[in-house]
């Protein structure tokens, strides 16, 4: 049985250097695979072989989706802090984007760095002098203990309960399989792979649910990155003003390094919207149409939510709508105070009618947004998985359990399927702090009457 | 007082551990004396009359691959052979053989007797001589002194043994043989921490009264696999004897329940720690009260005996209850008990006092193996005996010690578990204890371990044969990976016949082998230039290709594992000097003194932060910042 201690000396690790919330956060990757991972998630002009100690400008991408505009420093071993390959990504997109970048790197095979781990590696590689060593050890002890406890405490009662149900189910399945392997002549030893599959699928759907809440949790905590698009003069600026006027709560101005981007965080009821390029929105009401649309499209590519503003006093512009492709898009039909010409029934996406000028309909918009992100179904601070470490482990669990199901479909022997189930169990066990070691054998002998 | 000529190695005990230890050391060219209270007990099987089974079968194959004796001895004396788990993956196929236990014992005795530099002595060792934390020899009950460079303790269940059934208890070892009563005091005086464990055995019955027609016959395999890599199925073929399956019933359970207060386990008569792996029938009935019946296997104890072993019904109930209880089982109504079941308590040690070489950390030159180390089972004992014997000899010969790690063998898993975590109950090998199960198969034990045994018990000739086998396997895998087969009527028919998807363009033969419904053998018709290879080679080729993905995954984990194993912890490290260790970790590390970072990380109570701090400390030492 694989133990759930992911302690390694030189696997590839990733962590956030500067605390998130500041203007720029640095995501650092260290290890053999650093460049390989970068290659998969980074696009830039003239991308070829990375040269050491150079800075590259480009985008972090998840498949086709752009996550953040970044500057990347590439440093090849051994002339680096850790004497391993090191990549540092300067993210500009705020907390949510940084977390997305981090999750993407984790999904591509890196492990989340433990507290003080970069410094530890630097020390072990002889990059820090002796006098600093004690400090390193202090940090490791203090932080890892604290962060471990914090992570466990962060699990709410109900979430911990859900995870415990998963681990119990997995343990039951494993005990059954292991019993049949170690006691093949026992009368209960026969095992039906399809039964195992059904139970695994149940657990997979539980994990999926938890992961879905993880995304929502992040959205709630970090804010929904929102693009406001539309043709000139439909009222984008007045919508923005209406939103800001709704509750003038938090407004941040962040200066990017490559171009000036103004972003405003707006509290809308109990959710946060991060509206990017507010300057742009104001400008595009004035500048020539083509330029404005181009800019809108670029914004919407990086947004969690697109608010497509339409003018209710005009005919429906289906062509414009059909040109936009975003999975979370709401049509905001403005100017409901004027005589209406638009045929609401023909709008192919969710919509609300408002009058930005009179601040009417903003409440409905808020409700619609929550609907789209299924936020209403959430009990705040309850079922949500929000810790990056937990999300990472859940993702590992998910991919392992999928391999197990796949292996059963392939007709693979049950003892091999068990390898994937053990990986799943170890990953979830690491979230809940279960010591995997003796659990399984205890379970086998508790559940089955065995022995000569 | 007699003082013997000094010998290199002394082994205390002639059980499965003692025999392997003595043979290994003697075969490495050293003078060995092996002591037993009774020479009738050489390689005796006081409990079940079989060798192998799940994971234990792996151990026996591994013993053989390292040059040990158990596999060869059971091949000489088996009366039924069976490969278990054939419906599962190759990693968990496990060989088990029923033994003629009397022959098994005789053959092992003959083997020991035929080694010139190995002396067998019937005498009770009562004292170990320790000088300056180093072993110097032993003293026997008669007062004779036997000096030696190294000593291996393998006292099995004999140390202060007490047998109990019902209201009766006797100060005897298994099967009524004398126990060893004085050695414990000497060991404790030497500072060794002792535990007390218990186990048990069922009754033996006379075959004449058994109605086999009421039971289900279990035959051996038609095609057998020898335990020893140096035997062929043909060279050891013989007529096999059947085992039989019957069941307990509610009447049996009622008899047990009505008399449970007379069981020493429940009356508080026994204080040794029992094992979950061999529960008594009274334990089963009490713990699993809802089960209406339990399986009972009737196993012959040999070819020339009427005695039968009743597997599944180990007991320490009084004689009258045993008689009624066994007679209530279908087919045993008229059976006559020849030997009653009993529980046995014995002294053993906390194995965390040992290095992974099985040498005591506190007493140089003293080794121990087998049930004395807290394990249970013949195979577990033999494997430890072999490692202790090899290492005791290696120490004298100035060779590096042989430490097998968890990624190399079940032997490595077991010894690491025992010396790193210790055990609170008799330890049984199980496949689920092995993290890298897919790599540690019974079929590749020679490939894994014979090279490791080279220079110890493996000679040039055997090593050469292994290398040749490995070459044939590698070449054939390479050939299959490079060979493309084009669609053809023959292939199409073959695929159709095996319900396999048709191919539309050329594919690598290796990729076809990977399909669950196909094998290397099946595809021979579309592989015209296939070389003629021995079956043990083609078996490896088939497995390596078929399970490539899973094997690669485990190899990756092994690579990570090895990196920590390779970070040695110096012998003189004082964990009180290591900053920031948590108290529990500090105490455990000081007590256990692990050999490397990997072992340290597996100690219960040592967490990753402690390990990080250890690493930093090690680096500091290297830089010379600490004396």
PDB file of N, CA, C and O in Angstrom, chain A residues 1 8-10 120 123 130 134 137-138 141 144 178 180-182 184-188 407 410 413 415-416 420 437 442 445 449-452, chain B residues 48 54 85 88-89 96 276-277 279 284 287 291 295 312 421 431-432 434-435 437 516 547 550 553 560 563 580 609 612-613 615-616 620 625:
ATOM      1  N   UNK A   1       0.850  -1.194   0.000  1.00  0.00           N
ATOM      2  CA  UNK A   1       0.000   0.000   0.000  1.00  0.00           C
ATOM      3  C   UNK A   1       0.879   1.235   0.000  1.00  0.00           C
ATOM      4  O   UNK A   1       1.807   1.357   0.771  1.00  0.00           O
ATOM      5  N   UNK A   8       9.555  14.350  -1.025  1.00  0.00           N
ATOM      6  CA  UNK A   8      10.574  14.085  -2.013  1.00  0.00           C
ATOM      7  C   UNK A   8      11.638  15.155  -1.983  1.00  0.00           C
ATOM      8  O   UNK A   8      11.390  16.285  -1.613  1.00  0.00           O
ATOM      9  N   UNK A   9      12.817  14.779  -2.434  1.00  0.00           N
ATOM     10  CA  UNK A   9      13.929  15.715  -2.404  1.00  0.00           C
ATOM     11  C   UNK A   9      13.998  16.573  -3.649  1.00  0.00           C
ATOM     12  O   UNK A   9      14.364  17.721  -3.603  1.00  0.00           O
ATOM     13  N   UNK A  10      13.684  15.986  -4.784  1.00  0.00           N
ATOM     14  CA  UNK A  10      13.931  16.758  -5.993  1.00  0.00           C
ATOM     15  C   UNK A  10      12.856  16.564  -7.051  1.00  0.00           C
ATOM     16  O   UNK A  10      13.137  16.580  -8.226  1.00  0.00           O
ATOM     17  N   UNK A 120      14.759  25.455   1.776  1.00  0.00           N
ATOM     18  CA  UNK A 120      15.399  24.202   2.183  1.00  0.00           C
ATOM     19  C   UNK A 120      16.231  23.650   1.032  1.00  0.00           C
ATOM     20  O   UNK A 120      17.381  23.258   1.210  1.00  0.00           O
ATOM     21  N   UNK A 123      19.306  25.544   0.551  1.00  0.00           N
ATOM     22  CA  UNK A 123      20.309  25.207   1.555  1.00  0.00           C
ATOM     23  C   UNK A 123      20.975  23.878   1.242  1.00  0.00           C
ATOM     24  O   UNK A 123      22.197  23.746   1.263  1.00  0.00           O
ATOM     25  N   UNK A 130      25.766  28.780   6.397  1.00  0.00           N
ATOM     26  CA  UNK A 130      25.422  28.075   7.615  1.00  0.00           C
ATOM     27  C   UNK A 130      24.558  28.895   8.568  1.00  0.00           C
ATOM     28  O   UNK A 130      23.641  28.381   9.196  1.00  0.00           O
ATOM     29  N   UNK A 134      19.751  27.649  10.596  1.00  0.00           N
ATOM     30  CA  UNK A 134      18.868  27.558  11.755  1.00  0.00           C
ATOM     31  C   UNK A 134      17.520  28.213  11.442  1.00  0.00           C
ATOM     32  O   UNK A 134      16.464  27.696  11.756  1.00  0.00           O
ATOM     33  N   UNK A 137      15.362  26.062   9.415  1.00  0.00           N
ATOM     34  CA  UNK A 137      14.734  24.999  10.192  1.00  0.00           C
ATOM     35  C   UNK A 137      13.570  25.531  11.022  1.00  0.00           C
ATOM     36  O   UNK A 137      12.549  24.874  11.167  1.00  0.00           O
ATOM     37  N   UNK A 138      13.764  26.736  11.562  1.00  0.00           N
ATOM     38  CA  UNK A 138      12.667  27.341  12.327  1.00  0.00           C
ATOM     39  C   UNK A 138      11.441  27.501  11.457  1.00  0.00           C
ATOM     40  O   UNK A 138      10.323  27.183  11.855  1.00  0.00           O
ATOM     41  N   UNK A 141       9.673  24.189  10.648  1.00  0.00           N
ATOM     42  CA  UNK A 141       8.916  23.635  11.772  1.00  0.00           C
ATOM     43  C   UNK A 141       7.675  24.455  12.062  1.00  0.00           C
ATOM     44  O   UNK A 141       6.575  23.932  12.140  1.00  0.00           O
ATOM     45  N   UNK A 144       5.187  24.556   8.793  1.00  0.00           N
ATOM     46  CA  UNK A 144       4.538  23.347   8.313  1.00  0.00           C
ATOM     47  C   UNK A 144       3.532  22.856   9.345  1.00  0.00           C
ATOM     48  O   UNK A 144       2.454  22.407   9.000  1.00  0.00           O
ATOM     49  N   UNK A 178      -8.338  -6.523  -1.171  1.00  0.00           N
ATOM     50  CA  UNK A 178      -7.132  -7.072  -0.552  1.00  0.00           C
ATOM     51  C   UNK A 178      -7.426  -8.393   0.147  1.00  0.00           C
ATOM     52  O   UNK A 178      -6.614  -9.298   0.144  1.00  0.00           O
ATOM     53  N   UNK A 180      -9.581 -10.539  -0.839  1.00  0.00           N
ATOM     54  CA  UNK A 180      -9.699 -11.577  -1.869  1.00  0.00           C
ATOM     55  C   UNK A 180      -8.323 -11.968  -2.417  1.00  0.00           C
ATOM     56  O   UNK A 180      -8.138 -13.076  -2.885  1.00  0.00           O
ATOM     57  N   UNK A 181      -7.369 -11.048  -2.319  1.00  0.00           N
ATOM     58  CA  UNK A 181      -6.016 -11.366  -2.799  1.00  0.00           C
ATOM     59  C   UNK A 181      -5.262 -12.206  -1.765  1.00  0.00           C
ATOM     60  O   UNK A 181      -4.635 -13.194  -2.096  1.00  0.00           O
ATOM     61  N   UNK A 182      -5.358 -11.796  -0.512  1.00  0.00           N
ATOM     62  CA  UNK A 182      -4.591 -12.506   0.509  1.00  0.00           C
ATOM     63  C   UNK A 182      -5.277 -13.784   0.998  1.00  0.00           C
ATOM     64  O   UNK A 182      -4.628 -14.659   1.552  1.00  0.00           O
ATOM     65  N   UNK A 184      -7.539 -16.027  -1.032  1.00  0.00           N
ATOM     66  CA  UNK A 184      -8.310 -16.376  -2.236  1.00  0.00           C
ATOM     67  C   UNK A 184      -9.247 -17.565  -2.034  1.00  0.00           C
ATOM     68  O   UNK A 184     -10.187 -17.724  -2.804  1.00  0.00           O
ATOM     69  N   UNK A 185      -8.997 -18.378  -1.008  1.00  0.00           N
ATOM     70  CA  UNK A 185      -9.869 -19.540  -0.824  1.00  0.00           C
ATOM     71  C   UNK A 185     -11.003 -19.267   0.151  1.00  0.00           C
ATOM     72  O   UNK A 185     -11.822 -20.135   0.422  1.00  0.00           O
ATOM     73  N   UNK A 186     -11.049 -18.031   0.663  1.00  0.00           N
ATOM     74  CA  UNK A 186     -12.131 -17.672   1.571  1.00  0.00           C
ATOM     75  C   UNK A 186     -13.434 -17.603   0.801  1.00  0.00           C
ATOM     76  O   UNK A 186     -13.463 -17.177  -0.349  1.00  0.00           O
ATOM     77  N   UNK A 187     -14.527 -18.027   1.472  1.00  0.00           N
ATOM     78  CA  UNK A 187     -15.790 -18.135   0.739  1.00  0.00           C
ATOM     79  C   UNK A 187     -16.327 -16.783   0.263  1.00  0.00           C
ATOM     80  O   UNK A 187     -17.117 -16.722  -0.660  1.00  0.00           O
ATOM     81  N   UNK A 188     -15.887 -15.698   0.887  1.00  0.00           N
ATOM     82  CA  UNK A 188     -16.357 -14.380   0.429  1.00  0.00           C
ATOM     83  C   UNK A 188     -15.353 -13.711  -0.511  1.00  0.00           C
ATOM     84  O   UNK A 188     -15.448 -12.519  -0.786  1.00  0.00           O
ATOM     85  N   UNK A 407      -9.487   1.161 -15.938  1.00  0.00           N
ATOM     86  CA  UNK A 407      -8.817  -0.139 -15.889  1.00  0.00           C
ATOM     87  C   UNK A 407      -9.841  -1.264 -15.823  1.00  0.00           C
ATOM     88  O   UNK A 407      -9.681  -2.311 -16.462  1.00  0.00           O
ATOM     89  N   UNK A 410     -11.227  -1.801 -19.159  1.00  0.00           N
ATOM     90  CA  UNK A 410     -10.249  -2.466 -20.030  1.00  0.00           C
ATOM     91  C   UNK A 410     -10.115  -3.952 -19.704  1.00  0.00           C
ATOM     92  O   UNK A 410      -9.378  -4.666 -20.374  1.00  0.00           O
ATOM     93  N   UNK A 413      -6.864  -6.741 -14.345  1.00  0.00           N
ATOM     94  CA  UNK A 413      -7.040  -7.537 -13.129  1.00  0.00           C
ATOM     95  C   UNK A 413      -7.302  -6.639 -11.923  1.00  0.00           C
ATOM     96  O   UNK A 413      -6.771  -5.534 -11.828  1.00  0.00           O
ATOM     97  N   UNK A 415      -6.305  -6.673  -8.904  1.00  0.00           N
ATOM     98  CA  UNK A 415      -5.188  -6.247  -8.056  1.00  0.00           C
ATOM     99  C   UNK A 415      -4.466  -5.042  -8.662  1.00  0.00           C
ATOM    100  O   UNK A 415      -3.807  -4.280  -7.960  1.00  0.00           O
ATOM    101  N   UNK A 416      -4.583  -4.874  -9.969  1.00  0.00           N
ATOM    102  CA  UNK A 416      -3.971  -3.699 -10.605  1.00  0.00           C
ATOM    103  C   UNK A 416      -4.885  -2.492 -10.425  1.00  0.00           C
ATOM    104  O   UNK A 416      -4.415  -1.376 -10.189  1.00  0.00           O
ATOM    105  N   UNK A 420      -4.640   1.895  -8.389  1.00  0.00           N
ATOM    106  CA  UNK A 420      -5.247   3.222  -8.603  1.00  0.00           C
ATOM    107  C   UNK A 420      -6.156   3.609  -7.441  1.00  0.00           C
ATOM    108  O   UNK A 420      -6.213   4.773  -7.053  1.00  0.00           O
ATOM    109  N   UNK A 437      -1.145   3.987   6.824  1.00  0.00           N
ATOM    110  CA  UNK A 437      -0.346   2.811   7.164  1.00  0.00           C
ATOM    111  C   UNK A 437      -1.081   1.528   7.514  1.00  0.00           C
ATOM    112  O   UNK A 437      -1.076   0.572   6.775  1.00  0.00           O
ATOM    113  N   UNK A 442      -6.085  -3.261   9.295  1.00  0.00           N
ATOM    114  CA  UNK A 442      -7.063  -3.285  10.387  1.00  0.00           C
ATOM    115  C   UNK A 442      -8.461  -3.543   9.854  1.00  0.00           C
ATOM    116  O   UNK A 442      -9.226  -4.324  10.412  1.00  0.00           O
ATOM    117  N   UNK A 445      -9.180  -7.155   8.708  1.00  0.00           N
ATOM    118  CA  UNK A 445      -9.429  -8.119   9.774  1.00  0.00           C
ATOM    119  C   UNK A 445     -10.643  -7.773  10.621  1.00  0.00           C
ATOM    120  O   UNK A 445     -11.175  -8.616  11.324  1.00  0.00           O
ATOM    121  N   UNK A 449     -13.784 -12.602   8.558  1.00  0.00           N
ATOM    122  CA  UNK A 449     -13.281 -13.619   9.476  1.00  0.00           C
ATOM    123  C   UNK A 449     -12.241 -14.439   8.732  1.00  0.00           C
ATOM    124  O   UNK A 449     -12.566 -15.242   7.866  1.00  0.00           O
ATOM    125  N   UNK A 450     -10.988 -14.205   9.040  1.00  0.00           N
ATOM    126  CA  UNK A 450      -9.907 -14.776   8.248  1.00  0.00           C
ATOM    127  C   UNK A 450      -8.944 -15.561   9.120  1.00  0.00           C
ATOM    128  O   UNK A 450      -8.937 -15.427  10.330  1.00  0.00           O
ATOM    129  N   UNK A 451      -8.079 -16.318   8.484  1.00  0.00           N
ATOM    130  CA  UNK A 451      -7.004 -16.957   9.221  1.00  0.00           C
ATOM    131  C   UNK A 451      -7.170 -18.449   9.274  1.00  0.00           C
ATOM    132  O   UNK A 451      -8.279 -18.962   9.210  1.00  0.00           O
ATOM    133  N   UNK A 452      -6.049 -19.127   9.411  1.00  0.00           N
ATOM    134  CA  UNK A 452      -6.082 -20.592   9.375  1.00  0.00           C
ATOM    135  C   UNK A 452      -6.590 -21.163  10.682  1.00  0.00           C
ATOM    136  O   UNK A 452      -6.686 -20.439  11.657  1.00  0.00           O
TER     137      UNK A 452
ATOM    138  N   UNK B  48       0.635 -25.624  10.594  1.00  0.00           N
ATOM    139  CA  UNK B  48       0.088 -26.094   9.316  1.00  0.00           C
ATOM    140  C   UNK B  48       1.126 -26.844   8.478  1.00  0.00           C
ATOM    141  O   UNK B  48       2.277 -26.431   8.410  1.00  0.00           O
ATOM    142  N   UNK B  54      -0.371 -17.022  -0.205  1.00  0.00           N
ATOM    143  CA  UNK B  54      -0.260 -15.640  -0.675  1.00  0.00           C
ATOM    144  C   UNK B  54       0.843 -14.909   0.080  1.00  0.00           C
ATOM    145  O   UNK B  54       0.901 -14.974   1.298  1.00  0.00           O
ATOM    146  N   UNK B  85      -4.647 -17.675  -6.794  1.00  0.00           N
ATOM    147  CA  UNK B  85      -4.941 -16.365  -7.397  1.00  0.00           C
ATOM    148  C   UNK B  85      -4.714 -16.316  -8.903  1.00  0.00           C
ATOM    149  O   UNK B  85      -4.428 -15.251  -9.445  1.00  0.00           O
ATOM    150  N   UNK B  88      -6.344 -13.644 -10.910  1.00  0.00           N
ATOM    151  CA  UNK B  88      -5.955 -12.247 -10.732  1.00  0.00           C
ATOM    152  C   UNK B  88      -4.653 -11.987 -11.474  1.00  0.00           C
ATOM    153  O   UNK B  88      -4.163 -12.839 -12.193  1.00  0.00           O
ATOM    154  N   UNK B  89      -4.115 -10.794 -11.290  1.00  0.00           N
ATOM    155  CA  UNK B  89      -2.916 -10.411 -12.029  1.00  0.00           C
ATOM    156  C   UNK B  89      -1.688 -11.200 -11.593  1.00  0.00           C
ATOM    157  O   UNK B  89      -1.664 -11.787 -10.517  1.00  0.00           O
ATOM    158  N   UNK B  96       1.673 -22.379  -3.376  1.00  0.00           N
ATOM    159  CA  UNK B  96       1.566 -23.013  -2.065  1.00  0.00           C
ATOM    160  C   UNK B  96       1.667 -24.515  -2.240  1.00  0.00           C
ATOM    161  O   UNK B  96       1.068 -25.074  -3.153  1.00  0.00           O
ATOM    162  N   UNK B 276      -4.058 -11.495  14.867  1.00  0.00           N
ATOM    163  CA  UNK B 276      -5.316 -11.525  14.129  1.00  0.00           C
ATOM    164  C   UNK B 276      -5.222 -12.486  12.955  1.00  0.00           C
ATOM    165  O   UNK B 276      -6.215 -12.860  12.380  1.00  0.00           O
ATOM    166  N   UNK B 277      -3.997 -12.810  12.582  1.00  0.00           N
ATOM    167  CA  UNK B 277      -3.816 -13.596  11.369  1.00  0.00           C
ATOM    168  C   UNK B 277      -4.135 -15.081  11.594  1.00  0.00           C
ATOM    169  O   UNK B 277      -4.416 -15.792  10.649  1.00  0.00           O
ATOM    170  N   UNK B 279      -6.588 -16.527  14.101  1.00  0.00           N
ATOM    171  CA  UNK B 279      -7.517 -16.551  15.227  1.00  0.00           C
ATOM    172  C   UNK B 279      -7.953 -17.981  15.533  1.00  0.00           C
ATOM    173  O   UNK B 279      -7.970 -18.829  14.638  1.00  0.00           O
ATOM    174  N   UNK B 284     -13.223 -16.664  16.364  1.00  0.00           N
ATOM    175  CA  UNK B 284     -14.066 -16.434  15.177  1.00  0.00           C
ATOM    176  C   UNK B 284     -15.536 -16.420  15.572  1.00  0.00           C
ATOM    177  O   UNK B 284     -16.310 -15.577  15.117  1.00  0.00           O
ATOM    178  N   UNK B 287     -16.227 -13.204  17.684  1.00  0.00           N
ATOM    179  CA  UNK B 287     -16.131 -11.932  16.953  1.00  0.00           C
ATOM    180  C   UNK B 287     -17.095 -11.847  15.776  1.00  0.00           C
ATOM    181  O   UNK B 287     -17.534 -10.775  15.390  1.00  0.00           O
ATOM    182  N   UNK B 291     -22.046 -15.211  11.693  1.00  0.00           N
ATOM    183  CA  UNK B 291     -21.725 -16.202  10.653  1.00  0.00           C
ATOM    184  C   UNK B 291     -22.185 -17.594  11.072  1.00  0.00           C
ATOM    185  O   UNK B 291     -21.833 -18.077  12.139  1.00  0.00           O
ATOM    186  N   UNK B 295     -15.261 -21.995   7.239  1.00  0.00           N
ATOM    187  CA  UNK B 295     -14.612 -23.021   6.426  1.00  0.00           C
ATOM    188  C   UNK B 295     -13.595 -23.816   7.241  1.00  0.00           C
ATOM    189  O   UNK B 295     -12.908 -23.261   8.098  1.00  0.00           O
ATOM    190  N   UNK B 312      -8.300 -23.993  10.140  1.00  0.00           N
ATOM    191  CA  UNK B 312      -9.478 -23.143  10.371  1.00  0.00           C
ATOM    192  C   UNK B 312     -10.092 -23.366  11.733  1.00  0.00           C
ATOM    193  O   UNK B 312     -11.023 -22.663  12.126  1.00  0.00           O
ATOM    194  N   UNK B 421       9.085  -0.284  12.412  1.00  0.00           N
ATOM    195  CA  UNK B 421       7.844  -0.039  13.141  1.00  0.00           C
ATOM    196  C   UNK B 421       7.683  -0.972  14.324  1.00  0.00           C
ATOM    197  O   UNK B 421       6.917  -0.695  15.236  1.00  0.00           O
ATOM    198  N   UNK B 431       0.305  -9.433   1.014  1.00  0.00           N
ATOM    199  CA  UNK B 431       0.626  -8.712  -0.220  1.00  0.00           C
ATOM    200  C   UNK B 431       0.321  -7.228  -0.067  1.00  0.00           C
ATOM    201  O   UNK B 431       0.976  -6.394  -0.673  1.00  0.00           O
ATOM    202  N   UNK B 432      -0.682  -6.896   0.776  1.00  0.00           N
ATOM    203  CA  UNK B 432      -1.039  -5.483   0.891  1.00  0.00           C
ATOM    204  C   UNK B 432       0.003  -4.675   1.662  1.00  0.00           C
ATOM    205  O   UNK B 432      -0.085  -3.463   1.723  1.00  0.00           O
ATOM    206  N   UNK B 434       3.081  -4.608   0.723  1.00  0.00           N
ATOM    207  CA  UNK B 434       4.103  -4.235  -0.263  1.00  0.00           C
ATOM    208  C   UNK B 434       3.592  -3.093  -1.135  1.00  0.00           C
ATOM    209  O   UNK B 434       2.591  -3.238  -1.813  1.00  0.00           O
ATOM    210  N   UNK B 435       4.270  -1.948  -1.108  1.00  0.00           N
ATOM    211  CA  UNK B 435       3.846  -0.801  -1.921  1.00  0.00           C
ATOM    212  C   UNK B 435       4.073  -1.045  -3.399  1.00  0.00           C
ATOM    213  O   UNK B 435       3.387  -0.505  -4.245  1.00  0.00           O
ATOM    214  N   UNK B 437       3.958  -3.847  -5.203  1.00  0.00           N
ATOM    215  CA  UNK B 437       3.524  -5.228  -5.401  1.00  0.00           C
ATOM    216  C   UNK B 437       3.703  -5.707  -6.836  1.00  0.00           C
ATOM    217  O   UNK B 437       4.090  -6.843  -7.070  1.00  0.00           O
ATOM    218  N   UNK B 516      -5.975  -6.717 -23.396  1.00  0.00           N
ATOM    219  CA  UNK B 516      -6.268  -7.694 -22.338  1.00  0.00           C
ATOM    220  C   UNK B 516      -6.615  -9.080 -22.876  1.00  0.00           C
ATOM    221  O   UNK B 516      -6.296 -10.086 -22.260  1.00  0.00           O
ATOM    222  N   UNK B 547       1.802  -5.114 -18.942  1.00  0.00           N
ATOM    223  CA  UNK B 547       1.518  -4.239 -17.807  1.00  0.00           C
ATOM    224  C   UNK B 547       2.490  -3.070 -17.739  1.00  0.00           C
ATOM    225  O   UNK B 547       2.743  -2.497 -16.685  1.00  0.00           O
ATOM    226  N   UNK B 550       1.423   0.244 -15.789  1.00  0.00           N
ATOM    227  CA  UNK B 550       1.427   0.135 -14.334  1.00  0.00           C
ATOM    228  C   UNK B 550       2.847  -0.052 -13.800  1.00  0.00           C
ATOM    229  O   UNK B 550       3.209   0.490 -12.761  1.00  0.00           O
ATOM    230  N   UNK B 553       4.610   3.210 -13.701  1.00  0.00           N
ATOM    231  CA  UNK B 553       4.126   4.031 -12.593  1.00  0.00           C
ATOM    232  C   UNK B 553       4.818   3.637 -11.288  1.00  0.00           C
ATOM    233  O   UNK B 553       5.262   4.477 -10.522  1.00  0.00           O
ATOM    234  N   UNK B 560      11.668   7.620  -6.543  1.00  0.00           N
ATOM    235  CA  UNK B 560      11.537   8.614  -5.475  1.00  0.00           C
ATOM    236  C   UNK B 560      11.949   8.011  -4.136  1.00  0.00           C
ATOM    237  O   UNK B 560      12.665   8.625  -3.348  1.00  0.00           O
ATOM    238  N   UNK B 563      15.738   7.642  -3.534  1.00  0.00           N
ATOM    239  CA  UNK B 563      16.494   8.848  -3.238  1.00  0.00           C
ATOM    240  C   UNK B 563      16.600   9.073  -1.731  1.00  0.00           C
ATOM    241  O   UNK B 563      17.620   9.519  -1.231  1.00  0.00           O
ATOM    242  N   UNK B 580      14.933  21.793  16.270  1.00  0.00           N
ATOM    243  CA  UNK B 580      13.548  21.846  15.808  1.00  0.00           C
ATOM    244  C   UNK B 580      12.841  20.513  15.627  1.00  0.00           C
ATOM    245  O   UNK B 580      11.753  20.484  15.065  1.00  0.00           O
ATOM    246  N   UNK B 609       8.070  17.404   8.356  1.00  0.00           N
ATOM    247  CA  UNK B 609       8.841  18.553   8.827  1.00  0.00           C
ATOM    248  C   UNK B 609      10.079  18.077   9.591  1.00  0.00           C
ATOM    249  O   UNK B 609      11.167  18.642   9.447  1.00  0.00           O
ATOM    250  N   UNK B 612      12.580  17.052   7.064  1.00  0.00           N
ATOM    251  CA  UNK B 612      13.225  18.228   6.469  1.00  0.00           C
ATOM    252  C   UNK B 612      14.328  18.751   7.381  1.00  0.00           C
ATOM    253  O   UNK B 612      15.424  19.076   6.941  1.00  0.00           O
ATOM    254  N   UNK B 613      14.012  18.830   8.644  1.00  0.00           N
ATOM    255  CA  UNK B 613      15.003  19.318   9.596  1.00  0.00           C
ATOM    256  C   UNK B 613      16.212  18.405   9.674  1.00  0.00           C
ATOM    257  O   UNK B 613      17.345  18.864   9.817  1.00  0.00           O
ATOM    258  N   UNK B 615      17.358  16.637   7.210  1.00  0.00           N
ATOM    259  CA  UNK B 615      18.124  16.874   5.985  1.00  0.00           C
ATOM    260  C   UNK B 615      18.999  18.125   6.123  1.00  0.00           C
ATOM    261  O   UNK B 615      20.171  18.127   5.747  1.00  0.00           O
ATOM    262  N   UNK B 616      18.400  19.160   6.670  1.00  0.00           N
ATOM    263  CA  UNK B 616      19.151  20.402   6.845  1.00  0.00           C
ATOM    264  C   UNK B 616      20.318  20.167   7.808  1.00  0.00           C
ATOM    265  O   UNK B 616      21.446  20.598   7.576  1.00  0.00           O
ATOM    266  N   UNK B 620      24.365  20.590   7.239  1.00  0.00           N
ATOM    267  CA  UNK B 620      25.191  21.408   8.117  1.00  0.00           C
ATOM    268  C   UNK B 620      26.436  20.642   8.554  1.00  0.00           C
ATOM    269  O   UNK B 620      27.545  21.162   8.552  1.00  0.00           O
ATOM    270  N   UNK B 625      29.921  22.529   9.984  1.00  0.00           N
ATOM    271  CA  UNK B 625      29.435  23.484  10.973  1.00  0.00           C
ATOM    272  C   UNK B 625      29.227  22.847  12.327  1.00  0.00           C
ATOM    273  O   UNK B 625      29.034  23.538  13.314  1.00  0.00           O
TER     274      UNK B 625
END
